Short mmCIF file of C-alpha atoms in Angstrom, two decimals:
data_model
loop_
_atom_site.label_atom_id
_atom_site.label_comp_id
_atom_site.label_asym_id
_atom_site.label_seq_id
_atom_site.Cartn_x
_atom_site.Cartn_y
_atom_site.Cartn_z
CA UNK A 1 8.86 -4.73 -5.52
CA UNK A 2 7.84 -5.31 -1.91
CA UNK A 3 6.20 -2.48 0.02
CA UNK A 4 5.67 -2.92 3.77
CA UNK A 5 3.55 -0.20 5.32
CA UNK A 6 2.16 0.84 8.69
CA UNK A 7 0.29 3.94 9.80
CA UNK A 8 -0.47 5.85 12.96
CA UNK A 9 -2.55 8.89 13.81
CA UNK A 10 0.39 11.18 13.05
CA UNK A 11 1.78 9.62 9.85
CA UNK A 12 3.05 6.49 8.20
CA UNK A 13 6.24 4.57 7.70
CA UNK A 14 7.18 2.04 5.08
CA UNK A 15 10.00 -0.13 3.88
CA UNK A 16 10.43 -0.71 0.16
CA UNK A 17 12.51 -3.55 -1.26
CA UNK A 18 13.42 -2.67 -4.84
CA UNK A 19 16.11 -4.40 -6.90
CA UNK A 20 17.84 -5.76 -3.81
CA UNK A 21 17.93 -2.42 -1.97
CA UNK A 22 15.81 -1.44 1.03
CA UNK A 23 14.45 2.08 1.38
CA UNK A 24 12.80 3.54 4.46
CA UNK A 25 10.03 6.06 3.92
CA UNK A 26 8.45 8.24 6.62
CA UNK A 27 5.75 10.83 6.20
CA UNK A 28 3.55 12.81 8.57
CA UNK A 29 -0.08 13.69 8.01
CA UNK A 30 -1.13 17.32 7.69
CA UNK A 31 -3.73 16.70 10.40
CA UNK A 32 -4.22 13.83 12.81
CA UNK A 33 -6.04 10.81 11.42
CA UNK A 34 -7.55 9.12 14.44
CA UNK A 35 -9.16 6.23 12.57
CA UNK A 36 -7.01 3.29 11.59
CA UNK A 37 -9.64 2.43 8.97
CA UNK A 38 -8.61 5.65 7.19
CA UNK A 39 -4.93 5.95 8.09
CA UNK A 40 -3.82 2.49 6.99
CA UNK A 41 -5.39 2.60 3.50
CA UNK A 42 -4.20 6.18 2.96
CA UNK A 43 -0.68 5.10 3.89
CA UNK A 44 -0.87 2.14 1.48
CA UNK A 45 -2.11 4.43 -1.27
CA UNK A 46 0.70 6.93 -0.64
CA UNK A 47 3.47 4.31 -0.65
CA UNK A 48 2.16 2.77 -3.89
CA UNK A 49 2.10 6.21 -5.53
CA UNK A 50 5.58 7.01 -4.17
CA UNK A 51 7.03 3.76 -5.51
CA UNK A 52 5.44 4.15 -8.93
CA UNK A 53 6.62 7.73 -9.21
CA UNK A 54 10.17 6.77 -8.23
CA UNK A 55 10.54 3.55 -10.24
CA UNK A 56 7.55 3.25 -12.56
CA UNK A 57 8.91 5.53 -15.28
CA UNK A 58 12.15 3.52 -15.47
CA UNK A 59 10.40 0.35 -16.58
CA UNK A 60 8.76 -0.35 -19.91
CA UNK A 61 6.41 -2.88 -18.30
CA UNK A 62 4.40 -2.69 -15.07
CA UNK A 63 6.32 -3.69 -11.97
CA UNK A 64 4.62 -6.29 -9.82
CA UNK A 65 3.93 -5.04 -6.31
CA UNK A 66 3.64 -7.07 -3.13
CA UNK A 67 2.02 -4.84 -0.52
CA UNK A 68 2.37 -5.98 3.09
CA UNK A 69 0.10 -4.45 5.74
CA UNK A 70 -1.25 -5.18 9.20
CA UNK A 71 -4.66 -3.84 8.18
CA UNK A 72 -6.59 -7.00 7.36
CA UNK A 73 -9.36 -5.23 5.43
CA UNK A 74 -6.92 -4.17 2.72
CA UNK A 75 -5.78 -7.75 2.21
CA UNK A 76 -9.17 -9.45 2.37
CA UNK A 77 -10.78 -7.16 -0.22
CA UNK A 78 -8.04 -7.48 -2.82
CA UNK A 79 -8.52 -8.77 -6.36
CA UNK A 80 -8.51 -12.55 -6.61
CA UNK A 81 -5.48 -13.78 -8.56
CA UNK A 82 -7.21 -16.25 -10.87
CA UNK A 83 -10.63 -14.70 -11.50
CA UNK A 84 -9.62 -11.04 -11.16
CA UNK A 85 -12.78 -10.42 -9.09
CA UNK A 86 -13.02 -8.16 -6.06
CA UNK A 87 -10.74 -5.28 -5.30
CA UNK A 88 -13.81 -3.46 -4.08
CA UNK A 89 -15.11 -2.30 -0.73
CA UNK A 90 -17.84 -0.08 0.66
CA UNK A 91 -15.05 2.00 2.24
CA UNK A 92 -13.81 4.91 0.13
CA UNK A 93 -10.17 4.70 1.25
CA UNK A 94 -9.94 0.97 0.52
CA UNK A 95 -11.35 1.50 -2.96
CA UNK A 96 -8.72 4.16 -3.61
CA UNK A 97 -5.97 1.64 -2.74
CA UNK A 98 -7.44 -0.95 -5.11
CA UNK A 99 -7.98 1.60 -7.88
CA UNK A 100 -4.36 2.74 -7.69
CA UNK A 101 -2.82 -0.70 -7.23
CA UNK A 102 -4.69 -2.33 -10.11
CA UNK A 103 -4.64 0.67 -12.46
CA UNK A 104 -1.89 -0.86 -14.60
CA UNK A 105 -3.68 -4.24 -14.90
CA UNK A 106 -0.60 -6.13 -13.66
CA UNK A 107 -0.80 -8.93 -11.11
CA UNK A 108 -0.20 -7.49 -7.66
CA UNK A 109 -0.71 -9.10 -4.26
CA UNK A 110 -1.58 -7.77 -0.83
CA UNK A 111 -0.39 -9.70 2.19
CA UNK A 112 -1.53 -9.42 5.80
CA UNK A 113 0.92 -9.60 8.68
CA UNK A 114 0.02 -9.39 12.36
CA UNK A 115 0.60 -5.89 13.79
CA UNK A 116 3.22 -7.12 16.27
CA UNK A 117 5.19 -8.64 13.36
CA UNK A 118 4.98 -5.64 11.03
CA UNK A 119 8.54 -4.36 10.60
CA UNK A 120 7.24 -1.01 9.34
CA UNK A 121 5.84 -0.29 12.81
CA UNK A 122 9.08 1.43 13.86
CA UNK A 123 9.22 3.94 10.99
CA UNK A 124 5.52 4.75 11.37
#
């Protein structure tokens, strides 16, 4: 499963590629979130939860997730694939992303893409 996410002060948008189908997700925040350091990780957390709720129950084994974001801090703090270390930050919202993503102990990856190349920018 590939989840591409982007956030703004008013909400987030995402594209999800699941079993050869692409889904577009849009959601607004209840209040403005002026800080990208909060909005981007919250958006990543929400899209992971949405995807797991929608498809997680249908699978007997954890689905591997590739999360794509233009927020570099999410990608640089992720768990290392071989050692399993990291997935930790001093920022609360980043830790929530890591806690949710790695809660099933499967091997997931977070990828960084430059903001101008993030295709989820339109839906956000």
